[in-house]
Amino acid sequence: MPLVQTKRLHKFFGKNHVLKGINLDIQEGEVVTIIGRSGSGKSTLLRTLNGLESIDDGTIEVDGTALVAGQGDLRALRQKVGMVFQQFNLFPHLSAGQNVMLAPQVVKGTKKDEAETIARNMLARVGLAEKFDAFPDQLSGGQQQRVAIARALAMSPKVLLCDEITSALDPELVNEVLSVVRQLASEGMTLVMVTHEMRFAREVSDKLVFMYEGRIHESGHPQEMFNNPTTPEFANFIRTQN
Amino acid sequence: MAYHFDFNFVPDYAGMLAHGIGYTLGLTLLGGTLGTLIGIGGAISRTWNVRPFAGLYRCYVELFRNTPFLVQLFLIFFGLPSLGIKLTEWQAAILAMVLNLGAYSTEIIRAGLQAIPKGLIEASESLAFTRWQTFFYVMLRPALLKVWPALSSQIVITMLGSSVCSQISAEELTFVANFIQSRNFRAFETYFLTTAIYFALAVIIRQALAAIGRYAIARRPQA
């Protein structure tokens, strides 16, 4: 049984059919990267996995919690699915430590000192132990994104979604975030990423999913796919990436 | 033309003036607090379109923002008894202040909530917050912080507007001034002093609100 499974997922934005029957299995510990041109539906697919985008048809199941055509226990699902965003989205009125502590306290009812221990551990994990009391606007983009990763990890999710998490960063800050992701992958964290960092995707992914016009057009092991693209669309996509 | 100021009456009326100042501050404190709470409720209802409150708030806000405070006060004090609701001057004055400020603060706080970046709400939803948790922990403080200067101004305006409550014999500062002036016929001195007191009150309230904004609402290092 895969950890994450979607079946015949359909999504419309008005008349625009953006996801056309997505079937995707993600095993525990797997690192899956979704690639494709903008407008291919990759971000939308990622955002349906924790219910940020509703689905019009099909099912999503994460570790036994199911959404069927958008109906189901959304909060139970979201406790199992962490998410990191392109724009970090840290709570601006809270320190880095408080950002990480908040969800365990509010959602899980964790005691304050226990939440603080969790937050200190998570910040240490992303290399920011000394930034516990810093506020988001006192941190660089890369640091903010690492705090955002720590914030998601503090809820002990089964799977972490990363939506173009380096796209808003200055080039020199990309690596510090990618190395945190690399480390998570090596620790066995299940990851689903949308990224434009092709080299990174090839390096860390167990599975590559190429989206084209709302469908999974091609998927498989990254090396094999890059070496032997089976569809002209994917071959085209690779050419334009380098 | 020389005018000879005579403030000798002040000690005789010091007690009354203090009473008037206290009354005005009481109206402002209670009116400001309850008005802001009503505004938060209204802003939530209108932002999320909570039925039936969104519609009710909409009518209420339009009604109170488009009619004079004095008329609202008269309607409450002289009109409601016809429905069997008889209020004392203090109760009527407070009710009018709260309702008036509530209408303005609803719009002010709503603007603050609308200015919250959508990404923050998505982030808290992703962390499995309920809508109320998102509102309370993620939206409220940044929203209040953003509109705090506007809200503070509105509270000061409402405090100054409370002088109108003298018209229903609520014993606030202007009522006291009118009373003193009718006794000593020193209109210039009496209202000069009253002006100075209002000015001082406004400055003090502004400073106090700014301090609340800085220490209670704004971010601060962990204690």
GROMACS .gro file of N, CA and C in nm, chain A residues 82-220:
model
  417
   82GLY      N    1   0.280   1.782   0.548
   82GLY     CA    2   0.339   1.914   0.571
   82GLY      C    3   0.358   1.985   0.438
   83MET      N    4   0.365   2.117   0.444
   83MET     CA    5   0.387   2.188   0.318
   83MET      C    6   0.480   2.307   0.338
   84VAL      N    7   0.568   2.326   0.239
   84VAL     CA    8   0.659   2.440   0.238
   84VAL      C    9   0.633   2.516   0.108
   85PHE      N   10   0.625   2.649   0.120
   85PHE     CA   11   0.579   2.731   0.007
   85PHE      C   12   0.694   2.810  -0.057
   86GLN      N   13   0.667   2.853  -0.179
   86GLN     CA   14   0.764   2.937  -0.249
   86GLN      C   15   0.795   3.064  -0.170
   87GLN      N   16   0.690   3.126  -0.115
   87GLN     CA   17   0.708   3.256  -0.047
   87GLN      C   18   0.725   3.243   0.104
   88PHE      N   19   0.767   3.127   0.152
   88PHE     CA   20   0.795   3.098   0.294
   88PHE      C   21   0.670   3.105   0.381
   89ASN      N   22   0.599   3.221   0.375
   89ASN     CA   23   0.475   3.238   0.452
   89ASN      C   24   0.493   3.218   0.601
   90LEU      N   25   0.602   3.267   0.656
   90LEU     CA   26   0.618   3.263   0.801
   90LEU      C   27   0.523   3.364   0.863
   91PHE      N   28   0.478   3.336   0.986
   91PHE     CA   29   0.391   3.429   1.056
   91PHE      C   30   0.476   3.548   1.102
   92PRO      N   31   0.449   3.668   1.050
   92PRO     CA   32   0.542   3.780   1.067
   92PRO      C   33   0.546   3.834   1.210
   93HIS      N   34   0.439   3.806   1.287
   93HIS     CA   35   0.432   3.862   1.423
   93HIS      C   36   0.493   3.768   1.525
   94LEU      N   37   0.545   3.655   1.479
   94LEU     CA   38   0.602   3.557   1.572
   94LEU      C   39   0.749   3.534   1.541
   95SER      N   40   0.827   3.503   1.645
   95SER     CA   41   0.968   3.471   1.625
   95SER      C   42   0.978   3.337   1.554
   96ALA      N   43   1.100   3.306   1.508
   96ALA     CA   44   1.122   3.178   1.441
   96ALA      C   45   1.076   3.063   1.530
   97GLY      N   46   1.117   3.069   1.657
   97GLY     CA   47   1.079   2.963   1.750
   97GLY      C   48   0.929   2.953   1.767
   98GLN      N   49   0.864   3.068   1.780
   98GLN     CA   50   0.717   3.068   1.798
   98GLN      C   51   0.647   3.017   1.672
   99ASN      N   52   0.704   3.049   1.556
   99ASN     CA   53   0.648   2.999   1.431
   99ASN      C   54   0.643   2.847   1.433
  100VAL      N   55   0.751   2.787   1.484
  100VAL     CA   56   0.760   2.641   1.484
  100VAL      C   57   0.673   2.582   1.596
  101MET      N   58   0.665   2.653   1.709
  101MET     CA   59   0.590   2.602   1.825
  101MET      C   60   0.439   2.606   1.805
  102LEU      N   61   0.392   2.702   1.726
  102LEU     CA   62   0.249   2.734   1.725
  102LEU      C   63   0.158   2.614   1.689
  103ALA      N   64   0.188   2.549   1.576
  103ALA     CA   65   0.097   2.443   1.531
  103ALA      C   66   0.090   2.326   1.629
  104PRO      N   67   0.204   2.277   1.681
  104PRO     CA   68   0.191   2.169   1.781
  104PRO      C   69   0.105   2.211   1.900
  105GLN      N   70   0.120   2.335   1.944
  105GLN     CA   71   0.041   2.381   2.059
  105GLN      C   72  -0.107   2.392   2.024
  106VAL      N   73  -0.135   2.457   1.912
  106VAL     CA   74  -0.274   2.488   1.877
  106VAL      C   75  -0.347   2.363   1.826
  107VAL      N   76  -0.282   2.290   1.738
  107VAL     CA   77  -0.351   2.181   1.671
  107VAL      C   78  -0.345   2.051   1.751
  108LYS      N   79  -0.228   2.024   1.811
  108LYS     CA   80  -0.213   1.897   1.883
  108LYS      C   81  -0.226   1.913   2.033
  109GLY      N   82  -0.234   2.037   2.081
  109GLY     CA   83  -0.246   2.059   2.225
  109GLY      C   84  -0.119   2.025   2.302
  110THR      N   85  -0.004   2.031   2.234
  110THR     CA   86   0.123   2.005   2.300
  110THR      C   87   0.150   2.114   2.405
  111LYS      N   88   0.203   2.073   2.520
  111LYS     CA   89   0.235   2.170   2.625
  111LYS      C   90   0.346   2.264   2.578
  112LYS      N   91   0.346   2.384   2.634
  112LYS     CA   92   0.437   2.487   2.585
  112LYS      C   93   0.585   2.446   2.591
  113ASP      N   94   0.627   2.392   2.706
  113ASP     CA   95   0.770   2.360   2.716
  113ASP      C   96   0.808   2.244   2.624
  114GLU      N   97   0.711   2.154   2.605
  114GLU     CA   98   0.737   2.043   2.513
  114GLU      C   99   0.747   2.094   2.369
  115ALA      N  100   0.655   2.188   2.336
  115ALA     CA  101   0.657   2.248   2.202
  115ALA      C  102   0.788   2.323   2.180
  116GLU      N  103   0.837   2.386   2.286
  116GLU     CA  104   0.962   2.459   2.272
  116GLU      C  105   1.079   2.363   2.246
  117THR      N  106   1.077   2.249   2.314
  117THR     CA  107   1.181   2.149   2.290
  117THR      C  108   1.176   2.101   2.145
  118ILE      N  109   1.053   2.073   2.098
  118ILE     CA  110   1.038   2.030   1.959
  118ILE      C  111   1.093   2.139   1.865
  119ALA      N  112   1.054   2.266   1.893
  119ALA     CA  113   1.095   2.375   1.805
  119ALA      C  114   1.247   2.389   1.804
  120ARG      N  115   1.310   2.378   1.920
  120ARG     CA  116   1.457   2.390   1.925
  120ARG      C  117   1.523   2.277   1.846
  121ASN      N  118   1.466   2.156   1.859
  121ASN     CA  119   1.521   2.043   1.784
  121ASN      C  120   1.506   2.063   1.634
  122MET      N  121   1.388   2.111   1.594
  122MET     CA  122   1.362   2.127   1.451
  122MET      C  123   1.448   2.238   1.392
  123LEU      N  124   1.463   2.347   1.467
  123LEU     CA  125   1.548   2.456   1.417
  123LEU      C  126   1.693   2.409   1.408
  124ALA      N  127   1.735   2.327   1.505
  124ALA     CA  128   1.872   2.273   1.500
  124ALA      C  129   1.887   2.186   1.376
  125ARG      N  130   1.782   2.111   1.344
  125ARG     CA  131   1.785   2.020   1.229
  125ARG      C  132   1.807   2.095   1.098
  126VAL      N  133   1.753   2.218   1.090
  126VAL     CA  134   1.774   2.296   0.967
  126VAL      C  135   1.889   2.396   0.984
  127GLY      N  136   1.967   2.377   1.091
  127GLY     CA  137   2.088   2.458   1.109
  127GLY      C  138   2.062   2.599   1.159
  128LEU      N  139   1.951   2.619   1.231
  128LEU     CA  140   1.919   2.755   1.276
  128LEU      C  141   1.892   2.759   1.427
  129ALA      N  142   1.961   2.675   1.500
  129ALA     CA  143   1.938   2.668   1.645
  129ALA      C  144   1.950   2.805   1.712
  130GLU      N  145   2.045   2.886   1.661
  130GLU     CA  146   2.071   3.015   1.728
  130GLU      C  147   1.973   3.124   1.688
  131LYS      N  148   1.878   3.091   1.596
  131LYS     CA  149   1.784   3.194   1.548
  131LYS      C  150   1.647   3.182   1.613
  132PHE      N  151   1.638   3.110   1.723
  132PHE     CA  152   1.509   3.083   1.787
  132PHE      C  153   1.429   3.211   1.811
  133ASP      N  154   1.497   3.317   1.858
  133ASP     CA  155   1.427   3.440   1.895
  133ASP      C  156   1.421   3.544   1.784
  134ALA      N  157   1.479   3.512   1.667
  134ALA     CA  158   1.479   3.610   1.558
  134ALA      C  159   1.341   3.614   1.492
  135PHE      N  160   1.303   3.731   1.446
  135PHE     CA  161   1.176   3.745   1.374
  135PHE      C  162   1.201   3.729   1.224
  136PRO      N  163   1.097   3.687   1.149
  136PRO     CA  164   1.115   3.660   1.006
  136PRO      C  165   1.186   3.772   0.931
  137ASP      N  166   1.151   3.900   0.961
  137ASP     CA  167   1.214   4.006   0.883
  137ASP      C  168   1.360   4.031   0.923
  138GLN      N  169   1.407   3.957   1.021
  138GLN     CA  170   1.549   3.968   1.056
  138GLN      C  171   1.630   3.855   0.994
  139LEU      N  172   1.562   3.770   0.914
  139LEU     CA  173   1.629   3.654   0.856
  139LEU      C  174   1.640   3.668   0.705
  140SER      N  175   1.741   3.604   0.647
  140SER     CA  176   1.752   3.603   0.501
  140SER      C  177   1.645   3.511   0.445
  141GLY      N  178   1.624   3.519   0.314
  141GLY     CA  179   1.525   3.433   0.249
  141GLY      C  180   1.554   3.286   0.274
  142GLY      N  181   1.681   3.249   0.262
  142GLY     CA  182   1.717   3.108   0.283
  142GLY      C  183   1.689   3.063   0.425
  143GLN      N  184   1.719   3.153   0.520
  143GLN     CA  185   1.692   3.119   0.660
  143GLN      C  186   1.542   3.109   0.685
  144GLN      N  187   1.466   3.202   0.627
  144GLN     CA  188   1.321   3.197   0.644
  144GLN      C  189   1.265   3.065   0.591
  145GLN      N  190   1.318   3.023   0.476
  145GLN     CA  191   1.266   2.900   0.418
  145GLN      C  192   1.302   2.780   0.504
  146ARG      N  193   1.419   2.784   0.566
  146ARG     CA  194   1.458   2.673   0.654
  146ARG      C  195   1.369   2.672   0.779
  147VAL      N  196   1.333   2.792   0.830
  147VAL     CA  197   1.239   2.797   0.942
  147VAL      C  198   1.104   2.738   0.899
  148ALA      N  199   1.063   2.770   0.776
  148ALA     CA  200   0.935   2.718   0.725
  148ALA      C  201   0.939   2.565   0.718
  149ILE      N  202   1.055   2.510   0.681
  149ILE     CA  203   1.069   2.364   0.679
  149ILE      C  204   1.059   2.309   0.821
  150ALA      N  205   1.127   2.377   0.914
  150ALA     CA  206   1.121   2.334   1.055
  150ALA      C  207   0.978   2.339   1.107
  151ARG      N  208   0.906   2.444   1.068
  151ARG     CA  209   0.768   2.459   1.112
  151ARG      C  210   0.682   2.342   1.064
  152ALA      N  211   0.702   2.302   0.938
  152ALA     CA  212   0.626   2.189   0.885
  152ALA      C  213   0.667   2.058   0.955
  153LEU      N  214   0.798   2.042   0.979
  153LEU     CA  215   0.847   1.918   1.040
  153LEU      C  216   0.799   1.901   1.184
  154ALA      N  217   0.773   2.014   1.252
  154ALA     CA  218   0.733   2.009   1.393
  154ALA      C  219   0.603   1.934   1.412
  155MET      N  220   0.524   1.921   1.306
  155MET     CA  221   0.398   1.847   1.316
  155MET      C  222   0.417   1.699   1.283
  156SER      N  223   0.543   1.656   1.270
  156SER     CA  224   0.577   1.518   1.232
  156SER      C  225   0.490   1.466   1.118
  157PRO      N  226   0.496   1.532   1.003
  157PRO     CA  227   0.414   1.486   0.891
  157PRO      C  228   0.468   1.356   0.834
  158LYS      N  229   0.379   1.281   0.768
  158LYS     CA  230   0.421   1.157   0.701
  158LYS      C  231   0.489   1.189   0.569
  159VAL      N  232   0.446   1.303   0.511
  159VAL     CA  233   0.500   1.342   0.381
  159VAL      C  234   0.511   1.494   0.379
  160LEU      N  235   0.616   1.542   0.313
  160LEU     CA  236   0.638   1.687   0.307
  160LEU      C  237   0.626   1.732   0.161
  161LEU      N  238   0.539   1.831   0.138
  161LEU     CA  239   0.523   1.886   0.004
  161LEU      C  240   0.608   2.013  -0.008
  162CYS      N  241   0.684   2.023  -0.116
  162CYS     CA  242   0.768   2.142  -0.135
  162CYS      C  243   0.730   2.207  -0.267
  163ASP      N  244   0.668   2.325  -0.259
  163ASP     CA  245   0.617   2.390  -0.380
  163ASP      C  246   0.714   2.499  -0.426
  164GLU      N  247   0.803   2.462  -0.517
  164GLU     CA  248   0.903   2.557  -0.571
  164GLU      C  249   0.971   2.636  -0.460
  165ILE      N  250   1.026   2.564  -0.363
  165ILE     CA  251   1.071   2.631  -0.241
  165ILE      C  252   1.199   2.712  -0.259
  166THR      N  253   1.263   2.700  -0.374
  166THR     CA  254   1.383   2.782  -0.394
  166THR      C  255   1.361   2.890  -0.500
  167SER      N  256   1.241   2.897  -0.556
  167SER     CA  257   1.218   2.989  -0.669
  167SER      C  258   1.223   3.136  -0.629
  168ALA      N  259   1.194   3.165  -0.501
  168ALA     CA  260   1.192   3.306  -0.460
  168ALA      C  261   1.325   3.347  -0.396
  169LEU      N  262   1.423   3.258  -0.403
  169LEU     CA  263   1.549   3.286  -0.333
  169LEU      C  264   1.655   3.342  -0.427
  170ASP      N  265   1.741   3.427  -0.371
  170ASP     CA  266   1.859   3.469  -0.446
  170ASP      C  267   1.944   3.345  -0.473
  171PRO      N  268   2.012   3.340  -0.589
  171PRO     CA  269   2.085   3.219  -0.627
  171PRO      C  270   2.183   3.169  -0.519
  172GLU      N  271   2.248   3.263  -0.449
  172GLU     CA  272   2.347   3.217  -0.351
  172GLU      C  273   2.283   3.156  -0.227
  173LEU      N  274   2.150   3.169  -0.215
  173LEU     CA  275   2.082   3.114  -0.096
  173LEU      C  276   2.013   2.981  -0.124
  174VAL      N  277   2.014   2.942  -0.255
  174VAL     CA  278   1.941   2.821  -0.294
  174VAL      C  279   2.001   2.697  -0.228
  175ASN      N  280   2.134   2.693  -0.224
  175ASN     CA  281   2.199   2.571  -0.178
  175ASN      C  282   2.173   2.537  -0.033
  176GLU      N  283   2.166   2.640   0.053
  176GLU     CA  284   2.144   2.609   0.194
  176GLU      C  285   2.008   2.543   0.215
  177VAL      N  286   1.911   2.580   0.131
  177VAL     CA  287   1.779   2.517   0.142
  177VAL      C  288   1.782   2.377   0.082
  178LEU      N  289   1.846   2.365  -0.035
  178LEU     CA  290   1.852   2.234  -0.100
  178LEU      C  291   1.927   2.133  -0.013
  179SER      N  292   2.028   2.180   0.058
  179SER     CA  293   2.103   2.083   0.138
  179SER      C  294   2.020   2.032   0.256
  180VAL      N  295   1.927   2.117   0.305
  180VAL     CA  296   1.835   2.069   0.409
  180VAL      C  297   1.743   1.962   0.351
  181VAL      N  298   1.694   1.987   0.229
  181VAL     CA  299   1.605   1.890   0.164
  181VAL      C  300   1.680   1.759   0.137
  182ARG      N  301   1.804   1.772   0.092
  182ARG     CA  302   1.888   1.655   0.065
  182ARG      C  303   1.903   1.571   0.191
  183GLN      N  304   1.926   1.642   0.301
  183GLN     CA  305   1.943   1.574   0.430
  183GLN      C  306   1.813   1.503   0.471
  184LEU      N  307   1.700   1.569   0.453
  184LEU     CA  308   1.571   1.507   0.485
  184LEU      C  309   1.551   1.381   0.402
  185ALA      N  310   1.585   1.392   0.273
  185ALA     CA  311   1.569   1.277   0.184
  185ALA      C  312   1.655   1.161   0.233
  186SER      N  313   1.777   1.192   0.275
  186SER     CA  314   1.866   1.085   0.318
  186SER      C  315   1.821   1.024   0.451
  187GLU      N  316   1.743   1.101   0.528
  187GLU     CA  317   1.690   1.047   0.654
  187GLU      C  318   1.564   0.964   0.633
  188GLY      N  319   1.520   0.957   0.506
  188GLY     CA  320   1.404   0.872   0.478
  188GLY      C  321   1.271   0.944   0.477
  189MET      N  322   1.274   1.077   0.478
  189MET     CA  323   1.149   1.154   0.473
  189MET      C  324   1.085   1.136   0.335
  190THR      N  325   0.955   1.115   0.334
  190THR     CA  326   0.883   1.110   0.207
  190THR      C  327   0.862   1.253   0.157
  191LEU      N  328   0.908   1.280   0.036
  191LEU     CA  329   0.904   1.416  -0.016
  191LEU      C  330   0.834   1.419  -0.152
  192VAL      N  331   0.750   1.518  -0.170
  192VAL     CA  332   0.694   1.544  -0.303
  192VAL      C  333   0.727   1.689  -0.336
  193MET      N  334   0.802   1.709  -0.444
  193MET     CA  335   0.851   1.844  -0.476
  193MET      C  336   0.805   1.887  -0.614
  194VAL      N  337   0.781   2.018  -0.624
  194VAL     CA  338   0.774   2.080  -0.755
  194VAL      C  339   0.894   2.173  -0.761
  195THR      N  340   0.976   2.157  -0.861
  195THR     CA  341   1.097   2.241  -0.865
  195THR      C  342   1.143   2.265  -1.008
  196HIS      N  343   1.217   2.373  -1.022
  196HIS     CA  344   1.282   2.400  -1.151
  196HIS      C  345   1.430   2.368  -1.144
  197GLU      N  346   1.475   2.320  -1.028
  197GLU     CA  347   1.616   2.285  -1.011
  197GLU      C  348   1.637   2.143  -1.067
  198MET      N  349   1.655   2.134  -1.200
  198MET     CA  350   1.660   2.003  -1.265
  198MET      C  351   1.774   1.916  -1.214
  199ARG      N  352   1.890   1.979  -1.195
  199ARG     CA  353   2.006   1.901  -1.153
  199ARG      C  354   1.978   1.837  -1.016
  200PHE      N  355   1.919   1.920  -0.928
  200PHE     CA  356   1.886   1.872  -0.795
  200PHE      C  357   1.781   1.760  -0.802
  201ALA      N  358   1.680   1.780  -0.887
  201ALA     CA  359   1.575   1.680  -0.903
  201ALA      C  360   1.634   1.546  -0.947
  202ARG      N  361   1.726   1.551  -1.043
  202ARG     CA  362   1.789   1.428  -1.092
  202ARG      C  363   1.869   1.360  -0.984
  203GLU      N  364   1.932   1.445  -0.902
  203GLU     CA  365   2.024   1.392  -0.800
  203GLU      C  366   1.948   1.322  -0.686
  204VAL      N  367   1.842   1.386  -0.632
  204VAL     CA  368   1.781   1.331  -0.511
  204VAL      C  369   1.655   1.247  -0.536
  205SER      N  370   1.594   1.261  -0.653
  205SER     CA  371   1.463   1.197  -0.670
  205SER      C  372   1.474   1.048  -0.694
  206ASP      N  373   1.378   0.973  -0.636
  206ASP     CA  374   1.363   0.833  -0.670
  206ASP      C  375   1.274   0.819  -0.791
  207LYS      N  376   1.186   0.920  -0.805
  207LYS     CA  377   1.089   0.912  -0.914
  207LYS      C  378   1.064   1.052  -0.967
  208LEU      N  379   1.058   1.060  -1.098
  208LEU     CA  380   1.032   1.187  -1.163
  208LEU      C  381   0.895   1.176  -1.231
  209VAL      N  382   0.814   1.282  -1.216
  209VAL     CA  383   0.682   1.281  -1.279
  209VAL      C  384   0.677   1.401  -1.372
  210PHE      N  385   0.661   1.376  -1.502
  210PHE     CA  386   0.654   1.485  -1.597
  210PHE      C  387   0.508   1.512  -1.632
  211MET      N  388   0.462   1.633  -1.599
  211MET     CA  389   0.323   1.669  -1.626
  211MET      C  390   0.314   1.745  -1.757
  212TYR      N  391   0.211   1.714  -1.833
  212TYR     CA  392   0.190   1.784  -1.959
  212TYR      C  393   0.041   1.797  -1.982
  213GLU      N  394  -0.006   1.920  -1.991
  213GLU     CA  395  -0.148   1.949  -2.015
  213GLU      C  396  -0.241   1.874  -1.921
  214GLY      N  397  -0.207   1.878  -1.790
  214GLY     CA  398  -0.299   1.823  -1.691
  214GLY      C  399  -0.292   1.672  -1.673
  215ARG      N  400  -0.195   1.608  -1.743
  215ARG     CA  401  -0.181   1.463  -1.728
  215ARG      C  402  -0.038   1.429  -1.690
  216ILE      N  403  -0.023   1.310  -1.627
  216ILE     CA  404   0.112   1.259  -1.608
  216ILE      C  405   0.154   1.197  -1.741
  217HIS      N  406   0.247   1.264  -1.805
  217HIS     CA  407   0.281   1.228  -1.942
  217HIS      C  408   0.386   1.119  -1.945
  218GLU      N  409   0.475   1.126  -1.846
  218GLU     CA  410   0.584   1.031  -1.842
  218GLU      C  411   0.634   1.029  -1.699
  219SER      N  412   0.667   0.912  -1.646
  219SER     CA  413   0.725   0.910  -1.513
  219SER      C  414   0.818   0.790  -1.499
  220GLY      N  415   0.908   0.801  -1.405
  220GLY     CA  416   1.003   0.692  -1.387
  220GLY      C  417   1.125   0.737  -1.311
   0.00000   0.00000   0.00000
